[in-house]
XYZ file of C-alpha atoms in Angstrom:
357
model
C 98.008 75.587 91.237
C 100.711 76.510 88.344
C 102.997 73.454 88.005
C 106.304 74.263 90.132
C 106.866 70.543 90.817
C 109.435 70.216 87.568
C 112.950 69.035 87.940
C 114.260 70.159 91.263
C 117.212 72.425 90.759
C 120.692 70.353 91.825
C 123.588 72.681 93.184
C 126.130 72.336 96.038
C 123.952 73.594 99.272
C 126.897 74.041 101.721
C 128.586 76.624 99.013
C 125.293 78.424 99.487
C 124.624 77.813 103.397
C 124.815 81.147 104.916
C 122.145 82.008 102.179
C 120.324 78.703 100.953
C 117.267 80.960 99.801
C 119.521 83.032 97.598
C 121.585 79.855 96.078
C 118.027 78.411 94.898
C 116.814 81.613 93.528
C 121.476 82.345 91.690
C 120.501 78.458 89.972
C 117.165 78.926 89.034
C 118.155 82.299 87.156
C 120.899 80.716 85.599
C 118.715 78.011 84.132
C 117.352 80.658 82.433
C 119.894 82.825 80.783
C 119.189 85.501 83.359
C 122.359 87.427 84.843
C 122.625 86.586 88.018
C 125.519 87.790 90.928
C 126.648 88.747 94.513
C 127.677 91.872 95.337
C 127.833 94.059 98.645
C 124.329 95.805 99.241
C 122.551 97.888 102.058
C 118.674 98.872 101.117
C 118.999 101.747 102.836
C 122.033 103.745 104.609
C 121.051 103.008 108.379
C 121.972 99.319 107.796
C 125.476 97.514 107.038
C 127.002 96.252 103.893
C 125.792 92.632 103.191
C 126.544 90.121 100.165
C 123.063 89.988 98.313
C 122.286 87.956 95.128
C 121.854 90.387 92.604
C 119.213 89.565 89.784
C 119.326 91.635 86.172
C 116.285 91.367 84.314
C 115.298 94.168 80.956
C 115.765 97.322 82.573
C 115.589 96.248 86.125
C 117.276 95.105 89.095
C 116.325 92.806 91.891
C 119.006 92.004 94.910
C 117.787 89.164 97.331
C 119.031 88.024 100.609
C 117.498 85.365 102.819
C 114.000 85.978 101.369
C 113.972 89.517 100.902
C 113.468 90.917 97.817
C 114.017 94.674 96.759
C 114.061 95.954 93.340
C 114.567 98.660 91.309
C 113.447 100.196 88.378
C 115.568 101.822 85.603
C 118.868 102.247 86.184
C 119.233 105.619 86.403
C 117.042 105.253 89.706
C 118.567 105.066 93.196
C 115.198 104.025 95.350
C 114.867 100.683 96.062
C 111.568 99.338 96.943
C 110.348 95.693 98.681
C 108.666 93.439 96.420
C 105.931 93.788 98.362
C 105.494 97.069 98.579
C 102.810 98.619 101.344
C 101.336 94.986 102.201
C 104.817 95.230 104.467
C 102.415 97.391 106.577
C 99.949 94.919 107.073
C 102.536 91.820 107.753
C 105.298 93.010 109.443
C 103.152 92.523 112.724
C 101.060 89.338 113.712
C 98.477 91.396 115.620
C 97.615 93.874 112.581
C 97.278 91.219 110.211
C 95.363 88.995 111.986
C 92.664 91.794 112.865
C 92.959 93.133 108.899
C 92.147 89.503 107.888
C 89.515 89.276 110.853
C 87.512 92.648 109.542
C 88.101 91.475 105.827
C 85.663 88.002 106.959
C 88.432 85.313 107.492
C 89.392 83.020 110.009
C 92.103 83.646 112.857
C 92.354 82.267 116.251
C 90.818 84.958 118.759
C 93.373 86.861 120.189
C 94.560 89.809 122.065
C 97.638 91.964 122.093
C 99.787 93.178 124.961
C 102.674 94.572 126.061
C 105.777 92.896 128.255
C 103.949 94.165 131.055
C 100.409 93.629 131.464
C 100.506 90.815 132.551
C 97.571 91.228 134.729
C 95.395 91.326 131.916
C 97.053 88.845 129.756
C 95.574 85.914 132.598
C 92.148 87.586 132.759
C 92.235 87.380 128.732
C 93.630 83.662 129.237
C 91.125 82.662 131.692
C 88.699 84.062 129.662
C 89.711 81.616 126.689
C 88.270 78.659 128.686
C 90.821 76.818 126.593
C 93.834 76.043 125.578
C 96.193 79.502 124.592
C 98.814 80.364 122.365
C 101.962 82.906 122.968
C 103.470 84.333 119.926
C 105.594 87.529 119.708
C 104.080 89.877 116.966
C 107.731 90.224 115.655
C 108.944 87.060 115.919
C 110.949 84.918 113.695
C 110.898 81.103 113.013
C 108.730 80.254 115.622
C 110.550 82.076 118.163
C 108.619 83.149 121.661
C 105.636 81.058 120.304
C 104.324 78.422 122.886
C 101.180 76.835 122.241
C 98.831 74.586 123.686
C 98.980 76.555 127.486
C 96.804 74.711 129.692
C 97.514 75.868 133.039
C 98.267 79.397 134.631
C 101.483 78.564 135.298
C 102.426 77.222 132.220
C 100.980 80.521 130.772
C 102.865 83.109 133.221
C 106.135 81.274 132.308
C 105.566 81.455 128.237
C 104.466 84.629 128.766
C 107.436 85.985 130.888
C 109.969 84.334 129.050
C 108.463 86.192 125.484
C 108.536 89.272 127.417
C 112.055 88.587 127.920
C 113.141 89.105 124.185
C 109.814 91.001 122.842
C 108.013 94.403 123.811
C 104.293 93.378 122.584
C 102.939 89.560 122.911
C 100.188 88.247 121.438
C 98.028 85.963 123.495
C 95.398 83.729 120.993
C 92.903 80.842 121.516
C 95.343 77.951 120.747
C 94.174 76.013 117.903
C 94.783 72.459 116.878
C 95.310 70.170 113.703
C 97.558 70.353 110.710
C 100.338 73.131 109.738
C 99.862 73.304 106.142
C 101.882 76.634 103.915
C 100.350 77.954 101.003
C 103.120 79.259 98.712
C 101.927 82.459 96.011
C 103.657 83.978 93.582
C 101.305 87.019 91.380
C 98.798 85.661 93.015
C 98.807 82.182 91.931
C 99.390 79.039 93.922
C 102.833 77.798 93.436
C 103.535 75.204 96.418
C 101.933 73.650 99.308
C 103.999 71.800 102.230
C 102.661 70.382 105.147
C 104.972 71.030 108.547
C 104.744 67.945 110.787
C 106.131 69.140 114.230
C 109.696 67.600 115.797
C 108.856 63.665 116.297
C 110.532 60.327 116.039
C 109.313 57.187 115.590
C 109.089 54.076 117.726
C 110.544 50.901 116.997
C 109.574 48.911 120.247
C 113.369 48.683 121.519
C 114.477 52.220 121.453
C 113.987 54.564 124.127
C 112.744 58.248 123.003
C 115.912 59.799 124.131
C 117.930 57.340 121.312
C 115.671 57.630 118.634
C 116.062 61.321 118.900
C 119.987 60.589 118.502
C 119.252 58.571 115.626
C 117.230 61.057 113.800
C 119.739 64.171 114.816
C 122.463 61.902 113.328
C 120.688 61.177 109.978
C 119.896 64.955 110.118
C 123.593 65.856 110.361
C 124.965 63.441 107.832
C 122.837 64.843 105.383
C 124.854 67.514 105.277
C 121.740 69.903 104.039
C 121.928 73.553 106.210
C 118.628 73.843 106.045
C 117.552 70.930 108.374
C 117.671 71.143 112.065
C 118.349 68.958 114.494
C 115.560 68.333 117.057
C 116.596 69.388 120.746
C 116.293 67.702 123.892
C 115.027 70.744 126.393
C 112.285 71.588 129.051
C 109.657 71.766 125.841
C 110.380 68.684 124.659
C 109.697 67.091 128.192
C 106.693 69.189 128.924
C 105.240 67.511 125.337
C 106.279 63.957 126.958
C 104.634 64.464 129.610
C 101.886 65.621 128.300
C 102.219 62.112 126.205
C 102.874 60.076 129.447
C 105.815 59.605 128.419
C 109.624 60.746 129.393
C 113.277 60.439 127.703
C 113.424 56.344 128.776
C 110.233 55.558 127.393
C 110.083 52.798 124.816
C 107.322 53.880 122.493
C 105.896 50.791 120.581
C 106.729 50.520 116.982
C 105.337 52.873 114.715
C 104.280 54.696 117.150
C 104.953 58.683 116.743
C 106.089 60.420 119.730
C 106.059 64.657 119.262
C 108.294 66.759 120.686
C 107.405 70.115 119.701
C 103.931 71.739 119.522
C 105.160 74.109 117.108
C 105.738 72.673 113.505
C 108.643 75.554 111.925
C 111.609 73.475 109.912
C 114.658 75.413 112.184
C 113.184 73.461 115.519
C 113.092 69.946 113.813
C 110.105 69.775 111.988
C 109.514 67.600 108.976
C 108.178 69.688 105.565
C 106.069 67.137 103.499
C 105.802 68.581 99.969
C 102.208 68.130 97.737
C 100.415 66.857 100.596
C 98.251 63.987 99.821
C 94.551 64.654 100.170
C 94.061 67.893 100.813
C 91.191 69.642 99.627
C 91.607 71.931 97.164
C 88.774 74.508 98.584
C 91.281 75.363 101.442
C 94.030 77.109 98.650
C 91.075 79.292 96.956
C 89.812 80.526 100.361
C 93.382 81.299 101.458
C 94.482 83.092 97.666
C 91.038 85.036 98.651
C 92.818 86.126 101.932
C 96.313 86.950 99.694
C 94.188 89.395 97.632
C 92.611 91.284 100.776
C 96.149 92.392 101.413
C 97.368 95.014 98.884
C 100.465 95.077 97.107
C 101.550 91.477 98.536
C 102.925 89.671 95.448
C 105.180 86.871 97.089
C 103.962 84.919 100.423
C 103.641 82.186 102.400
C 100.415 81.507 104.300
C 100.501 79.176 107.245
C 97.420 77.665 107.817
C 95.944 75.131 110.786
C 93.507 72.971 109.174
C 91.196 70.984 111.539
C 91.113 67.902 108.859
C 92.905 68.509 105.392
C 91.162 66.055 103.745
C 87.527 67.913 104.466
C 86.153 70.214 102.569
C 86.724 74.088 104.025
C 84.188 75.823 106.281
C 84.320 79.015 108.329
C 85.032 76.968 111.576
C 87.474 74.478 110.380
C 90.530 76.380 109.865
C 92.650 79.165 110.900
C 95.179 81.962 109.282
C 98.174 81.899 111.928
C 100.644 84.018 109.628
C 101.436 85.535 106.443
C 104.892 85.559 105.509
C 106.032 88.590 103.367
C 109.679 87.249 102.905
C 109.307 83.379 102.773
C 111.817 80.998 102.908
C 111.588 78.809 99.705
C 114.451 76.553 100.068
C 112.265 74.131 102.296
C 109.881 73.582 99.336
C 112.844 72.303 97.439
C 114.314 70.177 100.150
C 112.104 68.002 101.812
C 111.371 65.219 104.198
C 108.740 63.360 102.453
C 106.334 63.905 99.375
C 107.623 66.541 96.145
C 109.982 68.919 95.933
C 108.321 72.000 94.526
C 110.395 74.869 92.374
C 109.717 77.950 93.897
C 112.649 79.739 92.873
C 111.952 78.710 89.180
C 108.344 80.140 89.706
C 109.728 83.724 91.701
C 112.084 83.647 88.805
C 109.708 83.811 86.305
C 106.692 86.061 87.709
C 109.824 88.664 88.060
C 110.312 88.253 84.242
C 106.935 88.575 83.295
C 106.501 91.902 85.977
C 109.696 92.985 84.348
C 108.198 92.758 80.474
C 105.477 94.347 81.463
């Protein structure tokens, strides 16, 4: 892994909060003598005006907003092309990467795709699981639609339905189970790693769930850092209780950790937990391996569900669940436990080099 973990760039986040990504990216340049701006920006006519950060570097131009990146080359040129080119092909859509990855030899959860309304043949494919299953939207964003960990038919016809609600195709997997862990490359070199530890609080032996989740939202809130969430009390949260024994008036014992999420993205609560201790490095080569199967993709973010971190990687032991072609980088900066990582600084300067060459 190149070393990104140098001195984490300082800079007002609320002046950057309805862009945190971009702020990161606008300091990081500056650190380096590179000109660096906002101006309004559409890629492309069918889509509004927007403030972008716009990035000048030799003869060309880069604009950026929440974690898309375009550039140009020459300035005499008017196209404007993603960073990551065709591999956009391949990621835009859960269900095509996961079945390029699957023919290229690596491991994804078994899956299926459908549409809103087949329904029917989403609970024969469940059934057929004989296991736990996973709903996930093959456009969505930050974790929305996904549900994992579907036990019962029920369970599944309501995840299902209310995905259906907001998205045209769903994506019904074999649920699997262990840690989240992101695997951050820039050019094709290992920049960052963060391991996402789903919403939880823990016990103290006189709280009750319901006020240690205060507690926590508070500490989240007086922060002041836009890029945390708050963890909510809803229907998922008590279905993971329950599933826990537990409810809201519960007084778990101390230390103990009480989830309330089974998905682990930052914008429903989770904690990011930078450098992960222990984890073996023979998980990063396999998934850089996976990277380079895609064409063209330069800059990602690989979420990965490792069975045990701290083992050594098999075939049957972990699992590709995404790859991000427009990561979010300012949680790798800002985190709950363990390093902050500069990303930006690293995006910064692969664009330099691609921009020399």
């Amino acid at each position: 892994m190149t070393d990104a973990s140098v001195k984490p760039i300082a800079f007002d986040l609320q002046a950057w909060a309805a862009d945190v990504n971009s702020g990161f990216l606008f300091h990081a340049a500056r650190a380096r003598g590179i000109a660096a701006d906002q101006v309004e920006f559409r890629p492309r006519r069918s889509v509004p005006l927007q403030l972008w950060l716009r990035l000048r570097i030799g003869r060309r131009v880069y604009m950026h907003r929440k974690a898309v990146i375009y550039c140009r080359r020459g300035f005499l040129r008017r196209r404007w092309r993603h960073v990551n080119g065709k591999a956009l092909h391949v990621t835009g859509n859960k269900h095509i990467v996961n079945e390029h990855l699957r023919q290229a030899g690596y491991s994804v959860p078994e899956g299926r795709l459908f549409s809103r309304s087949e329904i029917g043949a989403a609970r024969e494919f469940f059934l057929s699981l004989g296991g736990d299953a996973c709903i996930k939207p093959t456009n969505g964003l930050k974790g929305a639609g996904v549900v994992p960990h579907i036990s019962d038919m029920l369970h599944f016809e309501q995840a299902f339905s209310s995905a259906g609600n907001a998205f045209e195709n769903i994506l019904v997997e074999q649920s699997v189970r262990g840690s989240a862990v992101r695997f951050m490359f820039v050019g094709g070199e290992l920049v960052a790693t963060r391991l996402d530890r789903p919403a939880s609080v823990v016990g103290d032996g006189t709280a009750t769930v319901a006020e240690l989740v205060a507690l926590r939202n508070e500490a989240t809130i007086a922060a002041g850092l836009p890029i945390w969430s708050p963890i909510i009390m809803d229907a998922e949260a008590d279905r993971m209780l329950a599933m826990a024994g537990l409810t809201r008036g519960s007084v778990p014992g101390p230390d103990m950790r009480v989830f309330l999420r089974a998905t682990s993205n930052i914008p429903t609560g989770a904690d990011g937990i930078g450098c992960p201790p222990g984890l073996h490095p023979g998980y990063a080569d396999r998934v850089r391996r996976a990277v380079e199967a895609i064409p063209d993709l330069v800059i990602t973010a690989v979420d990965v569900m490792i069975a045990d971190p701290g083992a050594p990687a098999t075939d049957s032991n972990h699992w590709i669940l995404d790859v991000n072609s427009a990561p979010g980088i300012a949680n790798f900066h800002v985190v709950r436990e363990g390093a902050s990582q500069d990303v930006a600084g690293a995006i910064i300067d692969w664009l330099v080099a691609e921009s020399s060459s």
